[in-house]
PDB file of C-alpha atoms in Angstrom:
ATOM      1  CA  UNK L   1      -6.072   1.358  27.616  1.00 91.00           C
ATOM      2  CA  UNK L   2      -5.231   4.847  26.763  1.00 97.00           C
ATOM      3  CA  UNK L   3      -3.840   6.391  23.535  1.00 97.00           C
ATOM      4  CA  UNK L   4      -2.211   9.809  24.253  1.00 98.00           C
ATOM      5  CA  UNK L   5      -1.804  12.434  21.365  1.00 98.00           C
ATOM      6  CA  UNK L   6       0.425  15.435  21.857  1.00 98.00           C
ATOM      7  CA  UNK L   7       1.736  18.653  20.429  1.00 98.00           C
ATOM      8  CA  UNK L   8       2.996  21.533  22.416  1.00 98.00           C
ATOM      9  CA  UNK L   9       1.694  25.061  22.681  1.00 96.00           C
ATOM     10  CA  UNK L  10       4.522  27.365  23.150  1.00 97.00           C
ATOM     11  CA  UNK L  11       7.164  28.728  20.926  1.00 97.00           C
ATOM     12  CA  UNK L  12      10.068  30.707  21.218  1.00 97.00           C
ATOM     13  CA  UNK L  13      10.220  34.136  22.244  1.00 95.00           C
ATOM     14  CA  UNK L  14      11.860  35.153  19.233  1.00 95.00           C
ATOM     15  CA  UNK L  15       8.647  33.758  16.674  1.00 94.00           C
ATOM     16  CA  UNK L  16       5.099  33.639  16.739  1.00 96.00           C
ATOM     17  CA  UNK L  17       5.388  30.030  16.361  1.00 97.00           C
ATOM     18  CA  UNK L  18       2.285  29.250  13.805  1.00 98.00           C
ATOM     19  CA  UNK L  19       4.208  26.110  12.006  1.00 98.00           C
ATOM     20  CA  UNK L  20       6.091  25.440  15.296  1.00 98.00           C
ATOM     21  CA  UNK L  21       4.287  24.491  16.889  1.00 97.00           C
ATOM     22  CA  UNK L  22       0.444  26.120  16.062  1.00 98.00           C
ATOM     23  CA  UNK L  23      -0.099  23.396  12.791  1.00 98.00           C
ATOM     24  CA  UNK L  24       0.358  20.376  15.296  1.00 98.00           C
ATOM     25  CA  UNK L  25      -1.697  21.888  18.073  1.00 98.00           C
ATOM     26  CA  UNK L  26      -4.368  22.816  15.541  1.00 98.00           C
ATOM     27  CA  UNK L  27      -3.929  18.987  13.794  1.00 98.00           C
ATOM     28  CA  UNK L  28      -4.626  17.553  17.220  1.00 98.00           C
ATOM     29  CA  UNK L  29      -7.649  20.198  18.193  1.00 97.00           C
ATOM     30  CA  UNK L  30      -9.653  19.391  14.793  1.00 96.00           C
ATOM     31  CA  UNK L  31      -8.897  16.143  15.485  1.00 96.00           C
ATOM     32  CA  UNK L  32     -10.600  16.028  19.029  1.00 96.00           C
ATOM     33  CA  UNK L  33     -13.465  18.092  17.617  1.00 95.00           C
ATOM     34  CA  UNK L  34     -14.328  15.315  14.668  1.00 94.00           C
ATOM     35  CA  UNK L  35     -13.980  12.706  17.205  1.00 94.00           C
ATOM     36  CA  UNK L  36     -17.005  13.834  19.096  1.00 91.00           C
ATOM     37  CA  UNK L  37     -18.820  11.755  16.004  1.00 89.00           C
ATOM     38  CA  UNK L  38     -17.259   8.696  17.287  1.00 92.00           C
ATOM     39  CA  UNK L  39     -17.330   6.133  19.864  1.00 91.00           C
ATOM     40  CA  UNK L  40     -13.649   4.972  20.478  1.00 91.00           C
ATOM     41  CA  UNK L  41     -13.427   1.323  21.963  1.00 91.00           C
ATOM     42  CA  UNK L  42     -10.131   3.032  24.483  1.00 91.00           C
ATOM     43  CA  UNK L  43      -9.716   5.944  26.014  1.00 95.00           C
ATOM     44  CA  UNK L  44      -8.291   8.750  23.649  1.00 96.00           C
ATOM     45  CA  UNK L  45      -6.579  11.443  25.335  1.00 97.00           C
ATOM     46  CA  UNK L  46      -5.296  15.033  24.357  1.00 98.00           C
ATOM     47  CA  UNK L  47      -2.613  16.749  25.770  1.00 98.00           C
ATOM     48  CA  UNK L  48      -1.331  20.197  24.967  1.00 98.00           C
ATOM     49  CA  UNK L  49       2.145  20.905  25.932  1.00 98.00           C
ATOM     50  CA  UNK L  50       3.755  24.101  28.194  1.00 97.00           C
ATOM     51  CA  UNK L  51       7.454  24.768  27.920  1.00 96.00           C
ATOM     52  CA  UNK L  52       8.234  22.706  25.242  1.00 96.00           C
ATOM     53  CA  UNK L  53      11.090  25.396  24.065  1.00 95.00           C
ATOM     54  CA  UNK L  54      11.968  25.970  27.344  1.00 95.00           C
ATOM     55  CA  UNK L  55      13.487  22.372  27.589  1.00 96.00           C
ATOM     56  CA  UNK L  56      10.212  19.721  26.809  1.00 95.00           C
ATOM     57  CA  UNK L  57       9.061  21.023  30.423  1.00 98.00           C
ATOM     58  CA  UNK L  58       5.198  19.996  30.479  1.00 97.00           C
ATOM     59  CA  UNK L  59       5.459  16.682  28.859  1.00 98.00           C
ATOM     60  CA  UNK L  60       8.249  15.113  31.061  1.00 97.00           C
ATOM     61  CA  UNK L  61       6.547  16.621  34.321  1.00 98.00           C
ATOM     62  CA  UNK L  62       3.341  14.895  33.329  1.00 98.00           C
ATOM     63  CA  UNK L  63       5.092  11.775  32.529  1.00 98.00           C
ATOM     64  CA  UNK L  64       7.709  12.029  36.034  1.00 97.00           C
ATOM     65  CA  UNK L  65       4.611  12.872  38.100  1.00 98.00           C
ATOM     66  CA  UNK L  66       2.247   9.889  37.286  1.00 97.00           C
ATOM     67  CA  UNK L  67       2.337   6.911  39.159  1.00 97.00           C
ATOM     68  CA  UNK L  68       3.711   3.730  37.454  1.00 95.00           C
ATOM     69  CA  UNK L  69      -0.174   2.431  37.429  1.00 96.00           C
ATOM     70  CA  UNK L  70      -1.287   5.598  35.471  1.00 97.00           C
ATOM     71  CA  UNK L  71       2.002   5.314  32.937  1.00 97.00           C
ATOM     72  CA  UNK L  72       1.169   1.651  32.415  1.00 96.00           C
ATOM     73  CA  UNK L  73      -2.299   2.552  31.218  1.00 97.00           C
ATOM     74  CA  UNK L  74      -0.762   4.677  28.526  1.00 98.00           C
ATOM     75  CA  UNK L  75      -0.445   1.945  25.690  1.00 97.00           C
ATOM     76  CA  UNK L  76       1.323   4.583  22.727  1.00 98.00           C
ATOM     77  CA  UNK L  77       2.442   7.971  22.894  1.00 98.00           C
ATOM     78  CA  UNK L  78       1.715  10.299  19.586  1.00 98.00           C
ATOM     79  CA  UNK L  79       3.482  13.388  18.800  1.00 98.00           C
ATOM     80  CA  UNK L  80       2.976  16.012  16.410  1.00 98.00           C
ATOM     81  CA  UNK L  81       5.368  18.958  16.138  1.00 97.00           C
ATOM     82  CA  UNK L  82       5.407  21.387  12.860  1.00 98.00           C
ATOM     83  CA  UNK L  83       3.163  19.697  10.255  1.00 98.00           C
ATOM     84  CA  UNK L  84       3.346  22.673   7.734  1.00 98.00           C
ATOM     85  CA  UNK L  85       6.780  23.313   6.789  1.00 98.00           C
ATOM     86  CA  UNK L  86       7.050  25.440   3.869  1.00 98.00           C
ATOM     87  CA  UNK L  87       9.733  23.323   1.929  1.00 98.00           C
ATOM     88  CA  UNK L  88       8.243  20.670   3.648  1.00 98.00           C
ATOM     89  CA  UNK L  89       9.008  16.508   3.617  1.00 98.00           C
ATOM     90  CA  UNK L  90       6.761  13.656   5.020  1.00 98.00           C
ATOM     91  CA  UNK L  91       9.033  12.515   7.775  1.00 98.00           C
ATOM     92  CA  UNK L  92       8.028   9.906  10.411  1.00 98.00           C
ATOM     93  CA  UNK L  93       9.833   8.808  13.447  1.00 98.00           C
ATOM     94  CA  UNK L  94      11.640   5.460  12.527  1.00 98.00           C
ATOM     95  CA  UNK L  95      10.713   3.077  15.148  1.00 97.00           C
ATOM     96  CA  UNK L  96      11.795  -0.125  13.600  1.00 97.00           C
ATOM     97  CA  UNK L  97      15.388   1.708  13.400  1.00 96.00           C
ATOM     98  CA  UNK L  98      15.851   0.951  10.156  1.00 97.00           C
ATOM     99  CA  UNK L  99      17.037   4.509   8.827  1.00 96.00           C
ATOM    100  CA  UNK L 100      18.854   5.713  12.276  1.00 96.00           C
ATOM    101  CA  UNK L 101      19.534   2.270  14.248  1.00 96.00           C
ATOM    102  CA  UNK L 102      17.708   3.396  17.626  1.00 96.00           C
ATOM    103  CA  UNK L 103      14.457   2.035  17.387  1.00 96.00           C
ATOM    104  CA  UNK L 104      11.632   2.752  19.499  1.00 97.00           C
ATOM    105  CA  UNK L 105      10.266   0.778  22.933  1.00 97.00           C
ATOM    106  CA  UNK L 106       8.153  -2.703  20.951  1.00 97.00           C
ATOM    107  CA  UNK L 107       4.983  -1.092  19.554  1.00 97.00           C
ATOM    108  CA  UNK L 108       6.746   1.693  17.722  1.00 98.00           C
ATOM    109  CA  UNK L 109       7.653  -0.243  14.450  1.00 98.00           C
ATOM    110  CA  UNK L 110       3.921  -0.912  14.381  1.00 98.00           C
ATOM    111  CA  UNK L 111       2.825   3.031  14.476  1.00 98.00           C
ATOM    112  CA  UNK L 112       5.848   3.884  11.891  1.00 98.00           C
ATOM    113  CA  UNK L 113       4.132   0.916   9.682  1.00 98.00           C
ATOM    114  CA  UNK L 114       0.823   2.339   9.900  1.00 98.00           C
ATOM    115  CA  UNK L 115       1.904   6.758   8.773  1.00 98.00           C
ATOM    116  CA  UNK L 116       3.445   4.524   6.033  1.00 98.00           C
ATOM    117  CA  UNK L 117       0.419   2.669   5.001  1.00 98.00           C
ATOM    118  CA  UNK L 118      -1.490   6.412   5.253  1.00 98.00           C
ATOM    119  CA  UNK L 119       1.070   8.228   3.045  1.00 98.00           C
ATOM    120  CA  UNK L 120       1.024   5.337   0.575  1.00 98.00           C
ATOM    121  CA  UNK L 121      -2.637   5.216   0.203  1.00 98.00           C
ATOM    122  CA  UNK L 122      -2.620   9.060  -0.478  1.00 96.00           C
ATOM    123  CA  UNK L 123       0.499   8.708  -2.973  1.00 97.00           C
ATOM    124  CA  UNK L 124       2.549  10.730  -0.950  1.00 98.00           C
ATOM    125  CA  UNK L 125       5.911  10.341  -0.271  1.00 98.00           C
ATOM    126  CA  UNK L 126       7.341   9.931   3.098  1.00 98.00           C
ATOM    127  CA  UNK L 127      10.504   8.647   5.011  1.00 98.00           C
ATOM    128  CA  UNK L 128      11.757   7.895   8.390  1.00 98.00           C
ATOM    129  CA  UNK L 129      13.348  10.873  10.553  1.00 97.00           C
ATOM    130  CA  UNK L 130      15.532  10.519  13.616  1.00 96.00           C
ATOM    131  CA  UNK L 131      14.683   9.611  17.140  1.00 96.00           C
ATOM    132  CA  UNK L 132      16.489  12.524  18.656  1.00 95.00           C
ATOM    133  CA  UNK L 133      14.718  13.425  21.657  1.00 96.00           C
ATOM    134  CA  UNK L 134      13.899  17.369  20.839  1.00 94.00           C
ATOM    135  CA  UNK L 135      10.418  16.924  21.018  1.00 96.00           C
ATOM    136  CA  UNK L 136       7.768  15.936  23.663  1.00 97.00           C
ATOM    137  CA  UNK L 137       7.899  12.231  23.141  1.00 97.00           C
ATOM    138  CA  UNK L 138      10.771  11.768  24.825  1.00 96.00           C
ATOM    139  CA  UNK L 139      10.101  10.943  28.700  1.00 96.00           C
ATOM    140  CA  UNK L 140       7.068   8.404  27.345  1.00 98.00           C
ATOM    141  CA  UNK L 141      10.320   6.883  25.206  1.00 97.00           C
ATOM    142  CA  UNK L 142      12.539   6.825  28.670  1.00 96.00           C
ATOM    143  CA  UNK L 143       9.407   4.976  30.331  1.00 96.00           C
ATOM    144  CA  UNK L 144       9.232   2.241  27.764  1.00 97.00           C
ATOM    145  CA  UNK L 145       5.988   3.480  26.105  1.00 98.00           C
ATOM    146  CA  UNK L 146       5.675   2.777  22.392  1.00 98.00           C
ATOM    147  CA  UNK L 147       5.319   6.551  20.566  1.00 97.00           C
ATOM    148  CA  UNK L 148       5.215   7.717  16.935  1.00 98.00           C
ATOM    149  CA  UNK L 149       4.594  10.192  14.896  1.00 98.00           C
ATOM    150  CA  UNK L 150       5.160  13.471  12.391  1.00 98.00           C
ATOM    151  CA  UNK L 151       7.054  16.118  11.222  1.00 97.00           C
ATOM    152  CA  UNK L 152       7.685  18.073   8.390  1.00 98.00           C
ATOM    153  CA  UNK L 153      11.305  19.335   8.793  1.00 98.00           C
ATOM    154  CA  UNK L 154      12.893  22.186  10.525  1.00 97.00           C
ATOM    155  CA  UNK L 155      16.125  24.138  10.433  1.00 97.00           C
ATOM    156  CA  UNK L 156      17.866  21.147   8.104  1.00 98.00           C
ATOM    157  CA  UNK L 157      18.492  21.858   4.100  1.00 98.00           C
ATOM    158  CA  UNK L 158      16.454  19.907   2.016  1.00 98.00           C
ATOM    159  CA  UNK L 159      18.665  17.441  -0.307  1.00 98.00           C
ATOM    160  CA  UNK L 160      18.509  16.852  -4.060  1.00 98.00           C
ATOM    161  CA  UNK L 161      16.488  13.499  -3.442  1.00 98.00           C
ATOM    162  CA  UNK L 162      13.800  15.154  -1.595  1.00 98.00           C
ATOM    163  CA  UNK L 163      13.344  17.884  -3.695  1.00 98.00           C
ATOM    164  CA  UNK L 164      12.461  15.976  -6.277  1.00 98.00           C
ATOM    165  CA  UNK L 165      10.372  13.944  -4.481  1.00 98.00           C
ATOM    166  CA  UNK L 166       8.165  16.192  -2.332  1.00 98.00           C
ATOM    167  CA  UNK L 167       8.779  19.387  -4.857  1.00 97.00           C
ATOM    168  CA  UNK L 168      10.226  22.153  -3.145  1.00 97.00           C
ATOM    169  CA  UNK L 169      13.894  23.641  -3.142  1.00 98.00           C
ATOM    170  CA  UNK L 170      16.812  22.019  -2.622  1.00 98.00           C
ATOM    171  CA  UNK L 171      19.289  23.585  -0.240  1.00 98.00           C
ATOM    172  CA  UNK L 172      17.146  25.675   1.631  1.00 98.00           C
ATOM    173  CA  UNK L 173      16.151  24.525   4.770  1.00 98.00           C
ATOM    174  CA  UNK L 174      12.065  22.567   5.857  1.00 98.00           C
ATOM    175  CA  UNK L 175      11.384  25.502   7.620  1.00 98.00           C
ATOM    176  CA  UNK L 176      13.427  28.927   6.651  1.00 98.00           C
ATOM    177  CA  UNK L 177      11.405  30.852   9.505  1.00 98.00           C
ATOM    178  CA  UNK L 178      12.128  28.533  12.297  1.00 98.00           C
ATOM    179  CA  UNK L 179      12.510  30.013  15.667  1.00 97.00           C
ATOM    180  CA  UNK L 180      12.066  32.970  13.519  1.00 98.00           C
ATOM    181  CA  UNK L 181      10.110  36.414  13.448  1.00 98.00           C
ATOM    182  CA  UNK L 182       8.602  35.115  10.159  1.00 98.00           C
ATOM    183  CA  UNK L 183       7.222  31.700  11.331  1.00 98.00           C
ATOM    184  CA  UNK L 184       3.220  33.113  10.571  1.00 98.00           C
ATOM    185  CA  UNK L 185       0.601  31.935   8.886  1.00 96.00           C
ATOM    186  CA  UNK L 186       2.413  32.985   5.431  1.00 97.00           C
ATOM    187  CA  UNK L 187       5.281  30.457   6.742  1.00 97.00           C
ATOM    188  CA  UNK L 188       2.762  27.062   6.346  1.00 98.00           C
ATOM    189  CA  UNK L 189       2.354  24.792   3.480  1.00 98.00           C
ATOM    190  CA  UNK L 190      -1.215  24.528   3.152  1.00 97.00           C
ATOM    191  CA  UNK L 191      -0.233  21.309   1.741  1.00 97.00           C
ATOM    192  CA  UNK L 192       1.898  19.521   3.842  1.00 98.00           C
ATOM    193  CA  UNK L 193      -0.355  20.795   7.103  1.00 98.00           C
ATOM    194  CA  UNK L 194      -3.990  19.195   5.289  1.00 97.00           C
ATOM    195  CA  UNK L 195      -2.117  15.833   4.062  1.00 98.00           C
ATOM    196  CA  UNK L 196      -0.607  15.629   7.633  1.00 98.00           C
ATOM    197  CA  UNK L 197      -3.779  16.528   9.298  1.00 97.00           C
ATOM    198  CA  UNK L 198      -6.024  13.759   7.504  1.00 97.00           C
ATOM    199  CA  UNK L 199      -2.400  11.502   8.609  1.00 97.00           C
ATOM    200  CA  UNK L 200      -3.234  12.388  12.309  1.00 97.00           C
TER     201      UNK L 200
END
């Protein structure tokens, strides 16, 4: 049984790209470092994503060039894209459906349920974003393979409601620098990227 965890490498040619898409690859690196300390019963494994920008490239060639033995070893699918936002929100893909009405393939209400139980044990609040398929889970989703995970808002205005919520400014958008010269290390919440780190 094999968990996959993934976050892509590139960004766009217009932005150095250190919130999109640097926090999630760095999120996922520390993560593989601390796990040398452990001993996980399956098989736990890392993938770092080409071409993401370009059209999610890397991750649907790795998932259109495995054989349908390899894919069914692959029990969830992980993503992590921009963890840092500046005017940042706790947002995690709504399997059940419940906020957007597509839900996941079975297995992905579970994941949603357990970023939930995280964020509520940290009393942080969170809600569900949008499965909309601009990010590198979606050829595991076309395969059937149960995927979650986070995000911390992008080129969308942050709302009254979340404002007051996650603190921040309402009307400007997650991420003002995205796909953006100014997307560098002075464009991350230190924040949002070390309560979504300890999340993944």
């Amino acid at each position: 049984n094999t968990v996959m965890v993934g976050a892509h490498l590139d960004s766009v040619l217009e932005g150095p790209g250190i919130n999109d898409n640097g926090s999630g690859t760095a999120a996922i690196l520390e993560t593989a470092i601390q796990m040398r300390k452990v001993r996980p019963q399956n098989t736990v494994r890392f993938a770092f994503w080409g071409a993401e920008e370009a059209g999610l490239v890397g991750s649907t060639d790795y998932v259109e060039t495995r054989t349908e033995e390899e894919l069914a070893q692959i029990k969830l699918y992980l993503n992590f894209d921009m963890l840092g936002s500046p005017n940042y929100a706790n947002f995690v893909y709504d399997g059940d459906g419940s906020d957007f009405g597509l839900p996941g393939p079975d297995g992905s209400a579970d994941i949603e349920a357990l970023f939930g139980d995280f964020y509520e044990s940290r009393g942080e609040a969170y809600e569900g974003t949008e499965i909309d398929f601009r990010s590198d889970y979606g050829a595991f989703f076309d395969f059937g393979i149960p995927f979650g995970g986070l995000f911390s808002g992008a080129e969308d205005p942050k709302s009254p409601e979340q404002a007051a919520a996650y603190g921040g400014t309402a009307g400007e958008p997650f991420d003002p620098c995205y796909h953006s010269a100014c997307d560098t290390y002075d464009n991350v919440s230190l924040h949002a990227l070390a309560v979504n780190a300890d999340s993944v």
